[in-house]
Amino acid sequence: MEDINNHSQNSTLDKLLESTENGVKEFAMKQLDRVQRLTQIGIALSVEKDVNKLLEMILDEAMRFTNADAGTLYTMDDSENCLRFEIVKNLSMNTHMGGTSGLEIDWPPVSLEADGAPNFANVSSRAALTGDVVRITDVYETTEYDFSGPKKYDQQTGYRTKSMLVVPMKNHQNDVIGVLQLLNATDSQKNEVIPFAEEDKDMIASLASQAAVALENAQLIRDLQALFEAFIQSIATAIDEKSKYTAGHIRRVTELTMMIAETINESDSGLYKDINFSTGELEELRIAAWMHDIGKIVTPEYVVDKSHKLETIFDRIELVKTRFEMIKQLKTTEFLNQKVKMLQNGGIKSENFRELEAQHKAELTLLDNEMKFVVQCNTASEFMDDERLERLRQIGQKTYTIDGQEYEYLTEDECYNLSIRRGTLNFEERKIIENHAMVSIKMLRQLPFPKKFAHVPDYAGGHHEKLDGSGYPFGLTADQLALQSKILAIADIFEALTAKDRPYKSPMKLSQAVGILKKMCDQNHIDHDLYRLFIESGVYKKYAEKELNPEQVDVIEAEA
């Protein structure tokens, strides 16, 4: 009998030991699984840079760890001293707002102050202010916090808020940058709401800490990107505003560049059907477009703004006009002196006197005509053919005398500038303007662009290159130019041709601009396939409808 009792006791002890051993193993495996999961989450959090996806991941993992039915994630707004709703989820109610849901949360933020004092009545606000984890078994049975909001929500929806775990998200400096609020831990086997386990506090606090650092890093990257974006746009604005003739040029070139690039991405046939710019490549091209004229920051304003051939800091045609008026006065003085001599000699009624008056009148008329011609030569619209150049040379070589010193009607520099066949820039000034492309490259290559933006200097600096090698600054040919540079070149040319805000020229008609592009295409200056895409896709029309004056748009359908 004693042996039987001993055997029974030993059997019970064995079962107890076995049960304990299994429980310990189960607990250990569960904890190990959680640690491994935390490690995996930490890696995932460090990789994700999209803030909305990151916030979503944080809340989802916290709910999964604790088997919570609902959760809310707040972020700290230091400027407004409040907590802002970022994501709200409720599994049993099938609710998902904020984050990646696309549904905006229009609930008012949680203030961290109430009547000038810290807001400890709100449980999330308290966790943010104190940095402490708050664990509540049943929100209906506590009087420490104001749960009128959750209770009102329950009343409206039929939901029953019960257990709660509120965890502050602290960064590496131990500052609270957000709050995780979890609701209704659930026993999956019994399908009933239970209190959050004590062990969940430390586990979620650890997760929240990892998440806070990852979130802060993502926000820092986003803020740096925003700062960089603002910086390049401020530089572009400064360059545009430097000249009253180019205001808005960079913005329009950027918009047109991206319209062409996006059209290539949409192409499902033809040469570009297999070309698809990634998000990073599009961003790289967009930055290059914003920065393509950065070199103009060192270009003298009198060159950028040169609307007349004699213009420097001021338009020297006024000096020429004054000189011609002075020459007229000199000739009038000479005429009067000769007239006085005739009067003194009694020759006022002579034939010579009448001839002198007629000659003087003819000289003044000729001077007026010559001055008008010189003024015409000074404008950008006048093309100087050989006949006009010869007439200008003859006028310029005429002389007048002051105090025994002989001077030419026009100085050598004035003749040189007035002889410009097209436009207003002489050879040296054109080289100064062209130098902006090289300066752009030099400036951009000094900037520590991240790897994904490594080609910005090349794309930006290549927008004046031509496919036949006749462009600048390097004279690159078609096979040496990236597609992005070719896109930017067409956008830059088309914007310049159609710009409606150049006071020195009338806005060009759309048909004329398209015709010039076609001619440049035939001359192998711009890419033929890009030109065809530009026309056949209708990008030129979309741009014209947005940026051109209605009277400029005289083309319904252009031919490629």
C-alpha positions as MATLAB code, in Angstrom:
seq = 'MEDINNHSQNSTLDKLLESTENGVKEFAMKQLDRVQRLTQIGIALSVEKDVNKLLEMILDEAMRFTNADAGTLYTMDDSENCLRFEIVKNLSMNTHMGGTSGLEIDWPPVSLEADGAPNFANVSSRAALTGDVVRITDVYETTEYDFSGPKKYDQQTGYRTKSMLVVPMKNHQNDVIGVLQLLNATDSQKNEVIPFAEEDKDMIASLASQAAVALENAQLIRDLQALFEAFIQSIATAIDEKSKYTAGHIRRVTELTMMIAETINESDSGLYKDINFSTGELEELRIAAWMHDIGKIVTPEYVVDKSHKLETIFDRIELVKTRFEMIKQLKTTEFLNQKVKMLQNGGIKSENFRELEAQHKAELTLLDNEMKFVVQCNTASEFMDDERLERLRQIGQKTYTIDGQEYEYLTEDECYNLSIRRGTLNFEERKIIENHAMVSIKMLRQLPFPKKFAHVPDYAGGHHEKLDGSGYPFGLTADQLALQSKILAIADIFEALTAKDRPYKSPMKLSQAVGILKKMCDQNHIDHDLYRLFIESGVYKKYAEKELNPEQVDVIEAEA';
ca = [
       0.000    0.000    0.000;
       2.842    2.347    0.857;
       4.519    1.563   -2.476;
       1.330    2.448   -4.316;
       1.087    5.782   -2.479;
       4.723    6.575   -3.207;
       4.252    5.742   -6.875;
       1.178    7.989   -7.048;
       3.058   10.894   -5.434;
       6.001   10.437   -7.785;
       3.686   10.350  -10.785;
       1.987   13.580   -9.690;
       5.362   15.210   -9.140;
       6.547   14.082  -12.566;
       3.449   15.543  -14.191;
       3.921   18.782  -12.259;
       7.573   18.990  -13.295;
       6.671   18.211  -16.867;
       3.944   20.857  -16.862;
       6.307   23.399  -15.325;
       9.008   22.531  -17.812;
       6.592   22.923  -20.717;
       5.375   26.236  -19.318;
       8.904   27.533  -18.937;
       9.763   26.396  -22.454;
       6.613   27.994  -23.823;
       7.338   31.244  -21.962;
      10.973   31.237  -23.072;
      10.035   30.558  -26.690;
       7.443   33.324  -26.560;
       9.972   35.789  -25.158;
      12.586   34.710  -27.674;
      10.066   35.149  -30.473;
       9.276   38.643  -29.193;
      12.936   39.612  -29.016;
      13.499   38.315  -32.531;
      10.414   40.154  -33.683;
      11.661   43.368  -32.050;
      14.960   42.967  -33.872;
      13.199   42.443  -37.191;
      10.974   45.434  -36.530;
      14.000   47.553  -35.650;
      15.596   46.670  -38.994;
      12.363   47.380  -40.876;
      11.884   50.697  -39.088;
      15.417   51.799  -39.928;
      14.873   51.065  -43.634;
      11.493   52.739  -44.077;
      11.748   56.458  -44.952;
       8.117   57.214  -45.813;
       6.732   58.832  -42.660;
       3.147   57.674  -43.219;
       4.226   54.072  -43.789;
       6.553   54.294  -40.789;
       3.806   55.507  -38.462;
       1.515   52.783  -39.775;
       4.175   50.143  -39.114;
       4.713   51.378  -35.558;
       1.039   51.197  -34.630;
       0.437   47.869  -36.396;
       3.354   46.180  -34.621;
       2.332   47.566  -31.224;
      -1.213   46.246  -31.718;
       0.112   42.878  -32.896;
       2.438   42.519  -29.894;
      -0.293   43.147  -27.404;
      -3.161   41.652  -29.408;
      -4.922   45.029  -29.106;
      -8.190   45.596  -30.916;
      -7.629   49.315  -31.455;
      -4.922   51.901  -31.339;
      -4.098   55.553  -31.892;
      -0.767   57.147  -32.705;
      -0.151   60.796  -31.893;
       2.839   62.970  -32.770;
       4.058   65.897  -30.713;
       3.567   69.392  -32.116;
       5.885   71.570  -30.056;
       4.917   74.764  -31.852;
       1.244   74.329  -30.898;
       1.956   72.472  -27.627;
      -0.357   69.610  -28.485;
      -0.618   66.013  -29.665;
      -1.880   65.566  -33.220;
      -3.771   62.475  -34.409;
      -1.734   60.644  -37.045;
      -3.407   57.208  -37.248;
      -6.548   55.710  -35.740;
      -7.328   52.001  -36.122;
     -10.078   49.769  -34.754;
     -10.156   46.194  -36.016;
     -13.591   45.158  -34.792;
     -15.122   48.440  -36.037;
     -13.164   48.195  -39.333;
     -11.925   51.752  -38.824;
      -8.747   53.112  -40.371;
      -8.005   56.843  -40.609;
      -4.798   58.756  -41.259;
      -1.508   57.120  -42.216;
      -1.733   55.328  -45.555;
      -5.544   55.154  -45.519;
      -6.014   58.378  -47.448;
      -8.714   59.414  -44.963;
      -7.906   62.610  -43.097;
      -8.487   62.763  -39.345;
     -10.410   65.948  -38.659;
     -10.502   65.539  -34.878;
      -9.066   68.439  -32.875;
      -5.594   67.860  -31.393;
      -5.069   67.016  -27.724;
      -3.824   70.110  -25.925;
      -1.002   69.669  -23.427;
      -2.367   72.565  -21.406;
      -5.685   73.207  -19.715;
      -6.406   76.601  -18.200;
      -2.730   77.457  -18.222;
      -1.713   74.287  -16.364;
      -0.404   70.896  -17.595;
      -3.242   68.779  -18.966;
      -3.004   65.671  -16.772;
      -6.706   64.889  -17.163;
      -6.156   63.432  -20.624;
      -4.287   60.132  -20.411;
      -2.311   60.647  -23.655;
      -1.402   64.186  -22.676;
      -0.205   62.942  -19.266;
       1.987   60.275  -20.850;
       3.490   62.927  -23.157;
       4.114   65.373  -20.314;
       5.530   62.922  -17.782;
       7.124   60.356  -20.064;
       5.471   57.582  -18.029;
       3.665   54.493  -19.322;
       0.017   54.384  -18.255;
      -1.803   51.048  -17.899;
      -5.560   50.995  -17.181;
      -7.657   47.882  -16.583;
     -11.053   49.484  -17.275;
     -11.494   53.122  -18.293;
     -15.067   53.092  -16.912;
     -13.843   52.270  -13.414;
     -11.150   54.951  -13.063;
     -11.697   58.539  -11.995;
      -8.087   59.632  -12.415;
      -8.558   60.645  -16.056;
     -11.242   62.265  -18.167;
     -12.552   59.578  -20.519;
     -15.597   61.500  -21.702;
     -14.292   61.295  -25.296;
     -13.997   57.490  -25.459;
     -17.290   57.098  -23.627;
     -19.032   59.388  -26.103;
     -17.510   57.389  -28.967;
     -18.784   54.166  -27.354;
     -22.230   55.632  -26.985;
     -22.366   56.646  -30.656;
     -20.925   53.419  -32.082;
     -21.851   50.708  -29.602;
     -18.206   49.949  -28.976;
     -16.959   49.248  -25.432;
     -13.603   50.764  -24.566;
     -12.105   48.884  -21.631;
      -8.396   48.181  -21.162;
      -5.811   50.730  -22.218;
      -2.033   51.015  -22.512;
      -0.535   54.444  -23.236;
       3.178   54.582  -24.072;
       5.254   57.725  -24.761;
       7.635   57.548  -27.728;
      11.021   58.885  -26.653;
      13.916   59.694  -28.958;
      17.625   59.245  -28.215;
      17.609   62.498  -26.244;
      14.776   61.155  -24.070;
      12.366   63.729  -25.480;
       8.791   62.607  -26.115;
       7.986   62.976  -29.816;
       4.774   60.962  -29.895;
       2.370   58.715  -27.995;
       1.041   55.195  -28.637;
      -2.414   54.547  -27.216;
      -3.595   50.901  -27.368;
      -7.128   49.754  -26.547;
      -8.721   46.481  -25.533;
      -6.162   43.725  -25.294;
      -7.922   40.533  -26.410;
      -7.681   36.926  -25.269;
      -7.828   35.217  -28.654;
      -8.837   31.839  -27.185;
     -11.713   33.168  -25.082;
     -12.437   36.080  -27.456;
     -12.821   38.514  -24.592;
     -11.185   41.818  -23.611;
      -8.518   41.489  -20.920;
      -6.148   43.931  -19.220;
      -2.830   44.575  -20.932;
      -0.188   42.339  -19.349;
       2.355   43.999  -17.076;
       5.107   42.598  -19.246;
       3.617   44.419  -22.249;
       4.598   47.752  -20.724;
       8.320   47.201  -21.096;
       7.986   45.466  -24.440;
       5.911   48.258  -26.018;
       8.133   50.891  -24.379;
      11.101   49.236  -26.116;
       9.243   49.181  -29.422;
       8.181   52.798  -28.952;
      11.778   53.805  -28.291;
      12.981   52.126  -31.505;
      10.087   53.655  -33.389;
      10.779   57.135  -32.019;
      14.373   57.087  -33.226;
      13.319   55.790  -36.645;
      10.544   58.370  -36.858;
      12.882   61.181  -35.892;
      15.381   60.052  -38.528;
      12.654   59.948  -41.168;
      11.417   63.396  -40.142;
      14.984   64.700  -40.209;
      15.471   63.353  -43.737;
      12.148   64.863  -44.790;
      13.053   68.228  -43.229;
      16.473   68.185  -44.913;
      14.842   67.411  -48.240;
      12.376   70.259  -47.695;
      15.262   72.572  -46.772;
      17.216   71.525  -49.850;
      14.147   72.005  -52.029;
      13.547   75.470  -50.587;
      17.226   76.324  -51.049;
      17.415   75.412  -54.723;
      14.139   77.207  -55.430;
      15.341   80.327  -53.605;
      18.533   80.292  -55.697;
      16.480   79.844  -58.862;
      14.174   82.686  -57.829;
      17.153   84.940  -57.127;
      18.547   84.221  -60.606;
      15.187   84.873  -62.256;
      14.638   88.069  -60.280;
      18.146   89.266  -61.130;
      16.807   90.135  -64.552;
      13.405   91.604  -65.274;
      13.548   89.774  -68.608;
      13.830   86.237  -67.237;
      11.427   86.203  -64.292;
       9.741   82.800  -64.151;
      12.044   81.244  -66.761;
      13.481   78.558  -64.466;
      10.089   77.592  -63.059;
       8.616   77.218  -66.537;
      11.598   75.249  -67.845;
      11.316   72.898  -64.856;
       7.599   72.337  -65.391;
       8.044   71.695  -69.113;
      11.002   69.365  -68.490;
       8.918   67.242  -66.134;
       5.963   67.224  -68.537;
       8.208   65.718  -71.221;
       9.778   63.190  -68.814;
       6.383   62.069  -67.527;
       5.128   61.694  -71.096;
       8.064   59.353  -71.788;
       7.047   57.294  -68.753;
       3.511   57.051  -70.089;
       4.653   55.879  -73.548;
       3.618   52.277  -74.205;
       4.813   52.137  -77.815;
       7.567   53.470  -80.010;
      11.133   54.335  -79.090;
      10.381   55.196  -75.459;
       8.113   52.266  -74.551;
      10.909   50.529  -72.607;
      12.157   53.701  -70.890;
      10.716   54.468  -67.500;
      12.296   57.023  -65.217;
      12.172   55.955  -61.576;
      10.949   58.308  -58.862;
      14.565   59.026  -57.955;
      15.533   59.708  -61.580;
      12.611   62.092  -61.991;
      13.640   63.910  -58.832;
      17.231   64.108  -60.082;
      16.059   65.601  -63.381;
      13.758   68.061  -61.636;
      16.616   69.333  -59.446;
      18.824   69.653  -62.535;
      16.120   71.744  -64.210;
      15.805   74.003  -61.169;
      19.587   74.451  -61.103;
      20.323   74.638  -64.844;
      20.926   78.393  -64.843;
      22.656   78.706  -61.476;
      25.797   79.931  -63.276;
      23.965   83.116  -64.271;
      24.446   84.284  -60.727;
      27.899   85.512  -61.829;
      26.763   86.868  -65.218;
      26.750   90.707  -65.248;
      23.261   92.129  -65.285;
      24.007   94.493  -68.164;
      24.727   91.419  -70.330;
      21.701   89.419  -69.192;
      19.471   92.491  -69.568;
      20.989   93.786  -72.800;
      17.903   94.715  -74.805;
      19.711   97.116  -77.201;
      23.068   96.823  -78.897;
      24.627   99.874  -77.198;
      23.270   99.016  -73.768;
      25.694   98.505  -70.891;
      24.739   99.895  -67.493;
      22.589  102.290  -69.520;
      21.688  102.506  -73.199;
      24.471  104.523  -74.857;
      22.218  105.411  -77.782;
      21.303  108.456  -75.697;
      24.940  109.592  -75.891;
      24.870  109.095  -79.665;
      21.654  111.117  -79.928;
      23.199  113.891  -77.853;
      26.318  113.813  -80.027;
      24.268  114.132  -83.210;
      22.367  117.056  -81.697;
      25.720  118.619  -80.826;
      26.940  118.095  -84.405;
      23.768  119.814  -85.636;
      24.507  122.735  -83.333;
      28.098  122.885  -84.584;
      26.902  122.959  -88.191;
      24.293  125.590  -87.315;
      26.953  127.705  -85.626;
      29.191  127.348  -88.690;
      26.263  128.306  -90.922;
      25.469  131.371  -88.827;
      29.099  132.460  -88.867;
      29.156  132.198  -92.667;
      25.844  134.073  -92.812;
      27.245  136.895  -90.682;
      30.252  137.223  -92.990;
      27.953  137.458  -96.019;
      25.858  140.097  -94.301;
      28.942  142.075  -93.505;
      29.971  141.856  -97.161;
      26.512  142.870  -98.369;
      25.815  139.545  -99.987;
      22.521  138.720  -98.320;
      20.670  138.756 -101.634;
      23.267  136.859 -103.535;
      22.836  133.391 -105.076;
      25.555  132.058 -102.770;
      23.508  132.999  -99.723;
      20.506  131.005 -100.897;
      22.726  128.051 -101.698;
      24.247  128.270  -98.206;
      20.808  128.096  -96.563;
      19.743  125.153  -98.758;
      22.987  123.327  -98.021;
      22.555  123.855  -94.281;
      18.976  122.605  -94.369;
      20.064  119.507  -96.305;
      22.852  118.814  -93.831;
      20.438  118.940  -90.902;
      17.973  116.669  -92.709;
      20.766  114.210  -93.475;
      21.907  114.260  -89.850;
      18.344  113.539  -88.672;
      18.061  110.632  -91.115;
      21.445  109.253  -90.113;
      20.543  109.480  -86.431;
      17.247  107.669  -87.075;
      19.141  104.950  -88.941;
      21.632  104.541  -86.092;
      18.765  104.324  -83.591;
      17.172  101.584  -85.731;
      20.484   99.693  -85.863;
      20.497   99.717  -82.057;
      17.355   97.593  -81.772;
      17.348   93.811  -81.459;
      14.792   93.305  -84.224;
      16.931   94.833  -86.973;
      18.952   92.361  -89.038;
      22.141   93.980  -90.286;
      22.796   92.892  -93.858;
      25.897   93.971  -95.794;
      24.202   97.078  -97.200;
      23.184   98.344  -93.766;
      26.620   97.545  -92.334;
      28.285   99.586  -95.093;
      25.987  102.565  -94.500;
      26.681  102.370  -90.769;
      30.425  102.270  -91.453;
      30.214  105.365  -93.646;
      28.225  107.302  -91.053;
      30.580  106.279  -88.302;
      33.657  107.469  -90.200;
      32.323  110.981  -90.740;
      34.038  113.569  -88.576;
      33.322  116.786  -86.693;
      35.753  119.227  -85.073;
      35.801  120.763  -81.593;
      38.604  123.120  -80.536;
      40.702  121.959  -83.447;
      40.352  118.266  -82.483;
      38.713  115.980  -85.012;
      36.322  113.235  -83.858;
      34.357  110.531  -85.678;
      30.562  110.444  -85.531;
      30.666  107.010  -83.877;
      33.373  105.531  -81.698;
      35.001  102.243  -82.630;
      33.154  100.434  -79.826;
      29.815  101.930  -80.877;
      30.334  100.805  -84.469;
      31.361   97.355  -83.281;
      28.199   96.881  -81.213;
      25.838   98.466  -83.747;
      27.229   96.091  -86.381;
      25.894   93.017  -84.578;
      23.984   91.222  -87.312;
      21.382   89.524  -85.077;
      20.252   90.166  -81.533;
      22.047   92.509  -79.179;
      25.098   90.587  -77.948;
      28.556   90.996  -79.398;
      31.036   88.123  -79.528;
      32.578   88.825  -76.109;
      29.196   89.251  -74.419;
      27.910   86.061  -75.994;
      30.895   84.234  -74.544;
      30.084   85.743  -71.129;
      26.515   84.463  -71.435;
      27.656   81.049  -72.636;
      30.063   80.836  -69.728;
      27.101   80.465  -67.357;
      26.821   76.805  -68.414;
      30.408   76.105  -67.389;
      29.961   78.057  -64.153;
      26.803   76.046  -63.435;
      28.766   72.817  -63.802;
      31.615   74.078  -61.606;
      29.243   75.263  -58.869;
      27.121   72.113  -58.920;
      30.126   69.810  -58.862;
      31.255   71.463  -55.651;
      27.985   70.513  -53.936;
      28.026   67.158  -52.075;
      25.010   65.664  -53.863;
      23.981   62.213  -52.597;
      24.593   59.308  -54.962;
      21.052   59.361  -56.316;
      21.563   62.957  -57.506;
      25.088   62.435  -58.849;
      24.161   63.386  -62.443;
      22.594   66.760  -61.600;
      25.711   68.760  -62.673;
      25.913   66.940  -66.029;
      22.199   67.257  -66.838;
      22.058   70.909  -65.788;
      25.283   71.853  -67.571;
      24.392   70.107  -70.830;
      21.253   72.029  -71.776;
      23.121   74.188  -74.339;
      24.895   71.292  -76.043;
      23.795   70.342  -79.571;
      23.699   66.894  -81.082;
      26.125   67.849  -83.871;
      28.742   69.039  -81.369;
      28.301   72.751  -82.104;
      26.903   73.559  -78.668;
      28.649   74.626  -75.480;
      30.429   74.423  -73.057;
      32.081   71.138  -74.148;
      30.819   70.634  -77.704;
      29.359   67.229  -76.832;
      27.677   65.108  -79.508;
      24.475   63.043  -79.441;
      26.077   59.847  -78.175;
      27.775   61.771  -75.340;
      24.577   63.372  -74.069;
      22.139   61.740  -71.662;
      18.449   61.663  -72.535;
      17.822   63.934  -69.548;
      20.099   66.649  -70.965;
      18.316   66.426  -74.329;
      14.941   66.847  -72.594;
      16.148   69.871  -70.668;
      17.568   71.416  -73.865;
      14.205   71.280  -75.671;
      12.385   72.678  -72.640;
      14.866   75.553  -72.306;
      14.677   76.473  -76.004;
      10.881   76.266  -76.239;
      10.387   78.373  -73.109;
      12.779   81.038  -74.389;
      11.052   81.157  -77.783;
       7.517   81.459  -76.418;
       8.160   83.568  -73.296;
       5.589   86.339  -73.083;
       7.441   88.487  -70.533;
      10.437   89.636  -72.612;
      10.014   93.428  -73.018;
      12.597   93.576  -75.802;
      10.586   91.353  -78.158;
       6.979   90.596  -78.977;
       5.670   87.215  -77.752;
       6.357   84.642  -80.450;
       3.460   82.781  -82.031;
       3.261   79.079  -81.244;
       3.518   78.141  -84.927;
       6.753   80.116  -85.289;
       8.258   78.537  -82.163;
       7.366   75.030  -83.347;
       8.825   75.883  -86.747;
      12.125   76.957  -85.187;
      12.250   73.748  -83.147;
      11.626   71.755  -86.335;
      14.454   73.608  -88.090;
      16.805   72.932  -85.160;
      15.784   69.294  -85.356;
      16.589   69.179  -89.093;
      19.977   70.795  -88.363;
      20.723   68.048  -85.816;
      20.800   70.508  -82.945;
      18.046   68.879  -80.878;
      16.884   65.269  -80.638;
      14.481   64.316  -83.454;
      12.698   61.578  -81.492;
      12.147   63.872  -78.518;
      10.835   66.581  -80.837;
       8.384   64.095  -82.356;
       7.223   63.004  -78.890;
       6.923   66.661  -77.877;
       4.600   67.364  -80.815;
       2.683   64.101  -81.216;
       1.901   63.777  -77.486;
       0.515   67.311  -77.415;
       2.877   68.446  -74.646;
       3.540   71.662  -76.562;
      -0.200   72.437  -76.585;
      -0.680   71.690  -72.882;
       2.206   73.982  -72.046;
       0.929   76.691  -74.405;
      -2.563   76.624  -72.916;
      -1.103   77.137  -69.456;
       1.728   79.613  -70.062;
       1.121   81.524  -73.319;
      -1.165   84.443  -74.109;
      -4.277   83.334  -76.030;
      -3.235   85.352  -79.091;
       0.052   83.408  -79.257;
      -1.697   80.060  -79.666;
      -2.288   80.000  -83.418;
      -1.687   76.266  -83.989;
      -4.290   73.574  -83.454;
      -2.237   70.609  -84.631;
       1.468   70.843  -85.478;
       3.254   68.331  -87.676;
       6.144   66.305  -86.306;
];
